[in-house]
mmCIF file with all atom_site columns, C-alpha atoms in Angstrom:
data_model
loop_
_atom_site.group_PDB
_atom_site.id
_atom_site.type_symbol
_atom_site.label_atom_id
_atom_site.label_alt_id
_atom_site.label_comp_id
_atom_site.label_asym_id
_atom_site.label_entity_id
_atom_site.label_seq_id
_atom_site.pdbx_PDB_ins_code
_atom_site.Cartn_x
_atom_site.Cartn_y
_atom_site.Cartn_z
_atom_site.occupancy
_atom_site.B_iso_or_equiv
_atom_site.pdbx_formal_charge
_atom_site.auth_seq_id
_atom_site.auth_comp_id
_atom_site.auth_asym_id
_atom_site.auth_atom_id
_atom_site.pdbx_PDB_model_num
ATOM 1   C CA . UNK A 1 1   ? -8.728  -14.600 -5.472  1.00 0.00 ? 14  UNK A CA 1
ATOM 2   C CA . UNK A 1 2   ? -9.782  -11.736 -7.699  1.00 0.00 ? 15  UNK A CA 1
ATOM 3   C CA . UNK A 1 3   ? -7.804  -8.557  -7.085  1.00 0.00 ? 16  UNK A CA 1
ATOM 4   C CA . UNK A 1 4   ? -9.885  -5.403  -7.308  1.00 0.00 ? 17  UNK A CA 1
ATOM 5   C CA . UNK A 1 5   ? -8.412  -2.524  -9.271  1.00 0.00 ? 18  UNK A CA 1
ATOM 6   C CA . UNK A 1 6   ? -8.096  0.338   -6.866  1.00 0.00 ? 19  UNK A CA 1
ATOM 7   C CA . UNK A 1 7   ? -5.813  2.865   -5.359  1.00 0.00 ? 20  UNK A CA 1
ATOM 8   C CA . UNK A 1 8   ? -5.704  4.313   -1.882  1.00 0.00 ? 21  UNK A CA 1
ATOM 9   C CA . UNK A 1 9   ? -4.512  7.813   -1.301  1.00 0.00 ? 22  UNK A CA 1
ATOM 10  C CA . UNK A 1 10  ? -2.471  7.916   1.864   1.00 0.00 ? 23  UNK A CA 1
ATOM 11  C CA . UNK A 1 11  ? -1.276  10.870  3.866   1.00 0.00 ? 24  UNK A CA 1
ATOM 12  C CA . UNK A 1 12  ? 2.331   10.521  5.004   1.00 0.00 ? 25  UNK A CA 1
ATOM 13  C CA . UNK A 1 13  ? 3.300   12.037  8.314   1.00 0.00 ? 26  UNK A CA 1
ATOM 14  C CA . UNK A 1 14  ? 6.800   13.404  8.780   1.00 0.00 ? 27  UNK A CA 1
ATOM 15  C CA . UNK A 1 15  ? 8.865   11.713  6.069   1.00 0.00 ? 28  UNK A CA 1
ATOM 16  C CA . UNK A 1 16  ? 10.631  13.018  2.973   1.00 0.00 ? 29  UNK A CA 1
ATOM 17  C CA . UNK A 1 17  ? 10.417  10.868  -0.157  1.00 0.00 ? 30  UNK A CA 1
ATOM 18  C CA . UNK A 1 18  ? 14.194  11.088  -0.610  1.00 0.00 ? 31  UNK A CA 1
ATOM 19  C CA . UNK A 1 19  ? 14.738  9.429   2.769   1.00 0.00 ? 32  UNK A CA 1
ATOM 20  C CA . UNK A 1 20  ? 13.799  6.101   4.249   1.00 0.00 ? 33  UNK A CA 1
ATOM 21  C CA . UNK A 1 21  ? 10.128  5.756   5.040   1.00 0.00 ? 34  UNK A CA 1
ATOM 22  C CA . UNK A 1 22  ? 10.824  3.156   7.719   1.00 0.00 ? 35  UNK A CA 1
ATOM 23  C CA . UNK A 1 23  ? 9.430   4.165   11.109  1.00 0.00 ? 36  UNK A CA 1
ATOM 24  C CA . UNK A 1 24  ? 6.700   6.249   9.492   1.00 0.00 ? 37  UNK A CA 1
ATOM 25  C CA . UNK A 1 25  ? 2.936   6.194   9.817   1.00 0.00 ? 38  UNK A CA 1
ATOM 26  C CA . UNK A 1 26  ? 0.554   6.651   6.876   1.00 0.00 ? 39  UNK A CA 1
ATOM 27  C CA . UNK A 1 27  ? -3.140  7.513   7.050   1.00 0.00 ? 40  UNK A CA 1
ATOM 28  C CA . UNK A 1 28  ? -5.557  6.220   4.406   1.00 0.00 ? 41  UNK A CA 1
ATOM 29  C CA . UNK A 1 29  ? -7.880  8.957   3.153   1.00 0.00 ? 42  UNK A CA 1
ATOM 30  C CA . UNK A 1 30  ? -9.441  7.630   -0.084  1.00 0.00 ? 43  UNK A CA 1
ATOM 31  C CA . UNK A 1 31  ? -9.840  4.434   -2.081  1.00 0.00 ? 44  UNK A CA 1
ATOM 32  C CA . UNK A 1 32  ? -10.590 3.590   -5.703  1.00 0.00 ? 45  UNK A CA 1
ATOM 33  C CA . UNK A 1 33  ? -11.767 0.289   -7.174  1.00 0.00 ? 46  UNK A CA 1
ATOM 34  C CA . UNK A 1 34  ? -11.773 1.732   -10.690 1.00 0.00 ? 47  UNK A CA 1
ATOM 35  C CA . UNK A 1 35  ? -10.762 5.146   -12.014 1.00 0.00 ? 48  UNK A CA 1
ATOM 36  C CA . UNK A 1 36  ? -14.476 6.042   -12.251 1.00 0.00 ? 49  UNK A CA 1
ATOM 37  C CA . UNK A 1 37  ? -15.380 5.078   -8.678  1.00 0.00 ? 50  UNK A CA 1
ATOM 38  C CA . UNK A 1 38  ? -13.792 7.278   -6.022  1.00 0.00 ? 51  UNK A CA 1
ATOM 39  C CA . UNK A 1 39  ? -14.462 6.339   -2.422  1.00 0.00 ? 52  UNK A CA 1
ATOM 40  C CA . UNK A 1 40  ? -13.499 8.375   0.624   1.00 0.00 ? 53  UNK A CA 1
ATOM 41  C CA . UNK A 1 41  ? -12.765 6.699   3.903   1.00 0.00 ? 54  UNK A CA 1
ATOM 42  C CA . UNK A 1 42  ? -15.949 7.091   5.970   1.00 0.00 ? 55  UNK A CA 1
ATOM 43  C CA . UNK A 1 43  ? -15.884 9.763   8.694   1.00 0.00 ? 56  UNK A CA 1
ATOM 44  C CA . UNK A 1 44  ? -16.595 7.055   11.262  1.00 0.00 ? 57  UNK A CA 1
ATOM 45  C CA . UNK A 1 45  ? -13.105 5.601   10.700  1.00 0.00 ? 58  UNK A CA 1
ATOM 46  C CA . UNK A 1 46  ? -11.219 8.621   9.301   1.00 0.00 ? 59  UNK A CA 1
ATOM 47  C CA . UNK A 1 47  ? -7.761  8.613   10.845  1.00 0.00 ? 60  UNK A CA 1
ATOM 48  C CA . UNK A 1 48  ? -8.129  4.991   11.971  1.00 0.00 ? 61  UNK A CA 1
ATOM 49  C CA . UNK A 1 49  ? -7.173  3.321   8.661   1.00 0.00 ? 62  UNK A CA 1
ATOM 50  C CA . UNK A 1 50  ? -3.398  3.403   8.962   1.00 0.00 ? 63  UNK A CA 1
ATOM 51  C CA . UNK A 1 51  ? -0.262  1.762   7.599   1.00 0.00 ? 64  UNK A CA 1
ATOM 52  C CA . UNK A 1 52  ? 2.951   1.869   9.647   1.00 0.00 ? 65  UNK A CA 1
ATOM 53  C CA . UNK A 1 53  ? 6.316   0.971   8.093   1.00 0.00 ? 66  UNK A CA 1
ATOM 54  C CA . UNK A 1 54  ? 9.310   -0.394  9.961   1.00 0.00 ? 67  UNK A CA 1
ATOM 55  C CA . UNK A 1 55  ? 12.660  -1.414  8.462   1.00 0.00 ? 68  UNK A CA 1
ATOM 56  C CA . UNK A 1 56  ? 11.306  -4.887  7.680   1.00 0.00 ? 69  UNK A CA 1
ATOM 57  C CA . UNK A 1 57  ? 7.744   -4.815  8.988   1.00 0.00 ? 70  UNK A CA 1
ATOM 58  C CA . UNK A 1 58  ? 4.387   -3.374  8.141   1.00 0.00 ? 71  UNK A CA 1
ATOM 59  C CA . UNK A 1 59  ? 1.408   -3.066  10.452  1.00 0.00 ? 72  UNK A CA 1
ATOM 60  C CA . UNK A 1 60  ? -1.743  -1.062  10.697  1.00 0.00 ? 73  UNK A CA 1
ATOM 61  C CA . UNK A 1 61  ? -5.508  -1.102  10.738  1.00 0.00 ? 74  UNK A CA 1
ATOM 62  C CA . UNK A 1 62  ? -7.866  -1.647  7.767   1.00 0.00 ? 75  UNK A CA 1
ATOM 63  C CA . UNK A 1 63  ? -10.803 0.129   9.356   1.00 0.00 ? 76  UNK A CA 1
ATOM 64  C CA . UNK A 1 64  ? -12.099 -3.229  10.588  1.00 0.00 ? 77  UNK A CA 1
ATOM 65  C CA . UNK A 1 65  ? -9.077  -5.279  11.607  1.00 0.00 ? 78  UNK A CA 1
ATOM 66  C CA . UNK A 1 66  ? -5.419  -4.929  12.578  1.00 0.00 ? 79  UNK A CA 1
ATOM 67  C CA . UNK A 1 67  ? -2.750  -6.423  10.328  1.00 0.00 ? 80  UNK A CA 1
ATOM 68  C CA . UNK A 1 68  ? 0.946   -7.302  10.579  1.00 0.00 ? 81  UNK A CA 1
ATOM 69  C CA . UNK A 1 69  ? 3.380   -8.236  7.828   1.00 0.00 ? 82  UNK A CA 1
ATOM 70  C CA . UNK A 1 70  ? 7.030   -8.668  7.043   1.00 0.00 ? 83  UNK A CA 1
ATOM 71  C CA . UNK A 1 71  ? 8.487   -6.524  4.239   1.00 0.00 ? 84  UNK A CA 1
ATOM 72  C CA . UNK A 1 72  ? 11.532  -6.939  2.003   1.00 0.00 ? 85  UNK A CA 1
ATOM 73  C CA . UNK A 1 73  ? 12.860  -3.901  0.124   1.00 0.00 ? 86  UNK A CA 1
ATOM 74  C CA . UNK A 1 74  ? 14.908  -4.349  -3.063  1.00 0.00 ? 87  UNK A CA 1
ATOM 75  C CA . UNK A 1 75  ? 16.280  -2.210  -5.859  1.00 0.00 ? 88  UNK A CA 1
ATOM 76  C CA . UNK A 1 76  ? 16.966  -2.974  -9.496  1.00 0.00 ? 89  UNK A CA 1
ATOM 77  C CA . UNK A 1 77  ? 20.600  -3.440  -10.481 1.00 0.00 ? 90  UNK A CA 1
ATOM 78  C CA . UNK A 1 78  ? 20.868  -4.469  -14.106 1.00 0.00 ? 91  UNK A CA 1
ATOM 79  C CA . UNK A 1 79  ? 18.338  -7.247  -14.517 1.00 0.00 ? 92  UNK A CA 1
ATOM 80  C CA . UNK A 1 80  ? 18.411  -8.347  -10.869 1.00 0.00 ? 93  UNK A CA 1
ATOM 81  C CA . UNK A 1 81  ? 16.764  -7.263  -7.632  1.00 0.00 ? 94  UNK A CA 1
ATOM 82  C CA . UNK A 1 82  ? 19.162  -6.787  -4.698  1.00 0.00 ? 95  UNK A CA 1
ATOM 83  C CA . UNK A 1 83  ? 18.375  -6.199  -1.013  1.00 0.00 ? 96  UNK A CA 1
ATOM 84  C CA . UNK A 1 84  ? 17.947  -2.489  -0.308  1.00 0.00 ? 97  UNK A CA 1
ATOM 85  C CA . UNK A 1 85  ? 16.903  0.081   2.248   1.00 0.00 ? 98  UNK A CA 1
ATOM 86  C CA . UNK A 1 86  ? 13.502  1.714   1.885   1.00 0.00 ? 99  UNK A CA 1
ATOM 87  C CA . UNK A 1 87  ? 15.227  4.925   0.734   1.00 0.00 ? 100 UNK A CA 1
ATOM 88  C CA . UNK A 1 88  ? 16.791  3.251   -2.320  1.00 0.00 ? 101 UNK A CA 1
ATOM 89  C CA . UNK A 1 89  ? 14.102  0.630   -2.987  1.00 0.00 ? 102 UNK A CA 1
ATOM 90  C CA . UNK A 1 90  ? 12.127  0.426   -6.205  1.00 0.00 ? 103 UNK A CA 1
ATOM 91  C CA . UNK A 1 91  ? 10.381  -2.792  -5.226  1.00 0.00 ? 104 UNK A CA 1
ATOM 92  C CA . UNK A 1 92  ? 8.785   -4.125  -2.057  1.00 0.00 ? 105 UNK A CA 1
ATOM 93  C CA . UNK A 1 93  ? 7.722   -7.672  -1.243  1.00 0.00 ? 106 UNK A CA 1
ATOM 94  C CA . UNK A 1 94  ? 5.268   -8.677  1.458   1.00 0.00 ? 107 UNK A CA 1
ATOM 95  C CA . UNK A 1 95  ? 5.877   -12.431 1.928   1.00 0.00 ? 108 UNK A CA 1
ATOM 96  C CA . UNK A 1 96  ? 3.096   -12.801 4.479   1.00 0.00 ? 109 UNK A CA 1
ATOM 97  C CA . UNK A 1 97  ? 0.413   -10.600 5.955   1.00 0.00 ? 110 UNK A CA 1
ATOM 98  C CA . UNK A 1 98  ? -1.712  -11.623 8.924   1.00 0.00 ? 111 UNK A CA 1
ATOM 99  C CA . UNK A 1 99  ? -5.052  -9.989  9.629   1.00 0.00 ? 112 UNK A CA 1
ATOM 100 C CA . UNK A 1 100 ? -6.565  -9.946  13.093  1.00 0.00 ? 113 UNK A CA 1
ATOM 101 C CA . UNK A 1 101 ? -10.215 -10.342 13.947  1.00 0.00 ? 114 UNK A CA 1
ATOM 102 C CA . UNK A 1 102 ? -12.639 -7.617  12.860  1.00 0.00 ? 115 UNK A CA 1
ATOM 103 C CA . UNK A 1 103 ? -13.395 -4.992  15.465  1.00 0.00 ? 116 UNK A CA 1
ATOM 104 C CA . UNK A 1 104 ? -16.532 -2.878  15.776  1.00 0.00 ? 117 UNK A CA 1
ATOM 105 C CA . UNK A 1 105 ? -19.031 -2.237  12.982  1.00 0.00 ? 118 UNK A CA 1
ATOM 106 C CA . UNK A 1 106 ? -17.567 -3.617  9.750   1.00 0.00 ? 119 UNK A CA 1
ATOM 107 C CA . UNK A 1 107 ? -20.375 -3.055  7.265   1.00 0.00 ? 120 UNK A CA 1
ATOM 108 C CA . UNK A 1 108 ? -21.064 -0.902  4.230   1.00 0.00 ? 121 UNK A CA 1
ATOM 109 C CA . UNK A 1 109 ? -18.358 1.515   3.174   1.00 0.00 ? 122 UNK A CA 1
ATOM 110 C CA . UNK A 1 110 ? -16.115 0.563   6.093   1.00 0.00 ? 123 UNK A CA 1
ATOM 111 C CA . UNK A 1 111 ? -16.231 -3.072  4.940   1.00 0.00 ? 124 UNK A CA 1
ATOM 112 C CA . UNK A 1 112 ? -15.437 -1.936  1.360   1.00 0.00 ? 125 UNK A CA 1
ATOM 113 C CA . UNK A 1 113 ? -12.254 -0.169  2.519   1.00 0.00 ? 126 UNK A CA 1
ATOM 114 C CA . UNK A 1 114 ? -11.310 -3.160  4.687   1.00 0.00 ? 127 UNK A CA 1
ATOM 115 C CA . UNK A 1 115 ? -11.758 -5.638  1.817   1.00 0.00 ? 128 UNK A CA 1
ATOM 116 C CA . UNK A 1 116 ? -9.811  -3.429  -0.604  1.00 0.00 ? 129 UNK A CA 1
ATOM 117 C CA . UNK A 1 117 ? -6.920  -3.153  1.865   1.00 0.00 ? 130 UNK A CA 1
ATOM 118 C CA . UNK A 1 118 ? -6.889  -6.915  2.423   1.00 0.00 ? 131 UNK A CA 1
ATOM 119 C CA . UNK A 1 119 ? -6.881  -7.668  -1.314  1.00 0.00 ? 132 UNK A CA 1
ATOM 120 C CA . UNK A 1 120 ? -4.142  -5.136  -2.026  1.00 0.00 ? 133 UNK A CA 1
ATOM 121 C CA . UNK A 1 121 ? -1.806  -6.191  0.786   1.00 0.00 ? 134 UNK A CA 1
ATOM 122 C CA . UNK A 1 122 ? -2.091  -9.859  -0.180  1.00 0.00 ? 135 UNK A CA 1
ATOM 123 C CA . UNK A 1 123 ? -0.759  -9.104  -3.682  1.00 0.00 ? 136 UNK A CA 1
ATOM 124 C CA . UNK A 1 124 ? 2.762   -9.781  -2.303  1.00 0.00 ? 137 UNK A CA 1
ATOM 125 C CA . UNK A 1 125 ? 5.067   -7.867  -4.689  1.00 0.00 ? 138 UNK A CA 1
ATOM 126 C CA . UNK A 1 126 ? 4.971   -4.158  -5.496  1.00 0.00 ? 139 UNK A CA 1
ATOM 127 C CA . UNK A 1 127 ? 6.820   -1.552  -7.549  1.00 0.00 ? 140 UNK A CA 1
ATOM 128 C CA . UNK A 1 128 ? 7.742   1.669   -5.737  1.00 0.00 ? 141 UNK A CA 1
ATOM 129 C CA . UNK A 1 129 ? 8.030   4.989   -7.545  1.00 0.00 ? 142 UNK A CA 1
ATOM 130 C CA . UNK A 1 130 ? 8.470   8.575   -6.424  1.00 0.00 ? 143 UNK A CA 1
ATOM 131 C CA . UNK A 1 131 ? 6.935   10.787  -9.151  1.00 0.00 ? 144 UNK A CA 1
ATOM 132 C CA . UNK A 1 132 ? 7.105   13.960  -7.049  1.00 0.00 ? 145 UNK A CA 1
ATOM 133 C CA . UNK A 1 133 ? 9.198   15.108  -4.109  1.00 0.00 ? 146 UNK A CA 1
ATOM 134 C CA . UNK A 1 134 ? 6.420   14.437  -1.583  1.00 0.00 ? 147 UNK A CA 1
ATOM 135 C CA . UNK A 1 135 ? 4.669   11.545  -3.279  1.00 0.00 ? 148 UNK A CA 1
ATOM 136 C CA . UNK A 1 136 ? 5.180   7.806   -3.565  1.00 0.00 ? 149 UNK A CA 1
ATOM 137 C CA . UNK A 1 137 ? 3.156   5.316   -5.618  1.00 0.00 ? 150 UNK A CA 1
ATOM 138 C CA . UNK A 1 138 ? 3.081   1.636   -4.695  1.00 0.00 ? 151 UNK A CA 1
ATOM 139 C CA . UNK A 1 139 ? 1.773   -0.526  -7.543  1.00 0.00 ? 152 UNK A CA 1
ATOM 140 C CA . UNK A 1 140 ? 1.119   -4.261  -7.656  1.00 0.00 ? 153 UNK A CA 1
ATOM 141 C CA . UNK A 1 141 ? 4.056   -5.762  -9.569  1.00 0.00 ? 154 UNK A CA 1
ATOM 142 C CA . UNK A 1 142 ? 3.420   -7.383  -12.936 1.00 0.00 ? 155 UNK A CA 1
ATOM 143 C CA . UNK A 1 143 ? 6.029   -9.298  -14.951 1.00 0.00 ? 156 UNK A CA 1
ATOM 144 C CA . UNK A 1 144 ? 4.291   -7.917  -18.053 1.00 0.00 ? 157 UNK A CA 1
ATOM 145 C CA . UNK A 1 145 ? 5.895   -4.529  -18.840 1.00 0.00 ? 158 UNK A CA 1
ATOM 146 C CA . UNK A 1 146 ? 2.792   -3.610  -20.862 1.00 0.00 ? 159 UNK A CA 1
ATOM 147 C CA . UNK A 1 147 ? 0.382   -4.190  -17.948 1.00 0.00 ? 160 UNK A CA 1
ATOM 148 C CA . UNK A 1 148 ? -1.877  -1.229  -17.241 1.00 0.00 ? 161 UNK A CA 1
ATOM 149 C CA . UNK A 1 149 ? -4.308  -0.385  -14.473 1.00 0.00 ? 162 UNK A CA 1
ATOM 150 C CA . UNK A 1 150 ? -2.485  -2.432  -11.853 1.00 0.00 ? 163 UNK A CA 1
ATOM 151 C CA . UNK A 1 151 ? -3.892  -1.864  -8.366  1.00 0.00 ? 164 UNK A CA 1
ATOM 152 C CA . UNK A 1 152 ? -1.899  0.884   -6.628  1.00 0.00 ? 165 UNK A CA 1
ATOM 153 C CA . UNK A 1 153 ? -1.711  3.110   -3.580  1.00 0.00 ? 166 UNK A CA 1
ATOM 154 C CA . UNK A 1 154 ? -0.497  6.683   -3.667  1.00 0.00 ? 167 UNK A CA 1
ATOM 155 C CA . UNK A 1 155 ? 1.300   8.104   -0.637  1.00 0.00 ? 168 UNK A CA 1
ATOM 156 C CA . UNK A 1 156 ? 1.686   11.822  -0.163  1.00 0.00 ? 169 UNK A CA 1
ATOM 157 C CA . UNK A 1 157 ? 3.422   13.940  2.415   1.00 0.00 ? 170 UNK A CA 1
#
């Protein structure tokens, strides 16, 4: 499956980047397939495209369909990844994500957001970074340290 290059800007509700983001809800506001192609979430589904984190789960709505997943948080210690809390994690793995049936009108821009979310979440392993106090970037993991333009989502408070 071809992974589209994109990023989603998410709005984080009620969580500091220095603390665990488990038990928090995130709202998708924009998506990008390439740096030159910005795409806002359509007004028809604004506020409905959400990602909710638990301690070891992830669920939400793509704009067309609900999804559920398990999540494993790890942090780098030397050259190994060890189990971690979300507060200390620098990597996240999604071993499996399950998408429910599409609901409502899933065409056009809404379908674009849905497809981008599905492709991104199925990437399985992600790097986590916190470039600013109220910002987190989740990037598709690559074993190649020189890899650029990996698909990513940016989360802001």
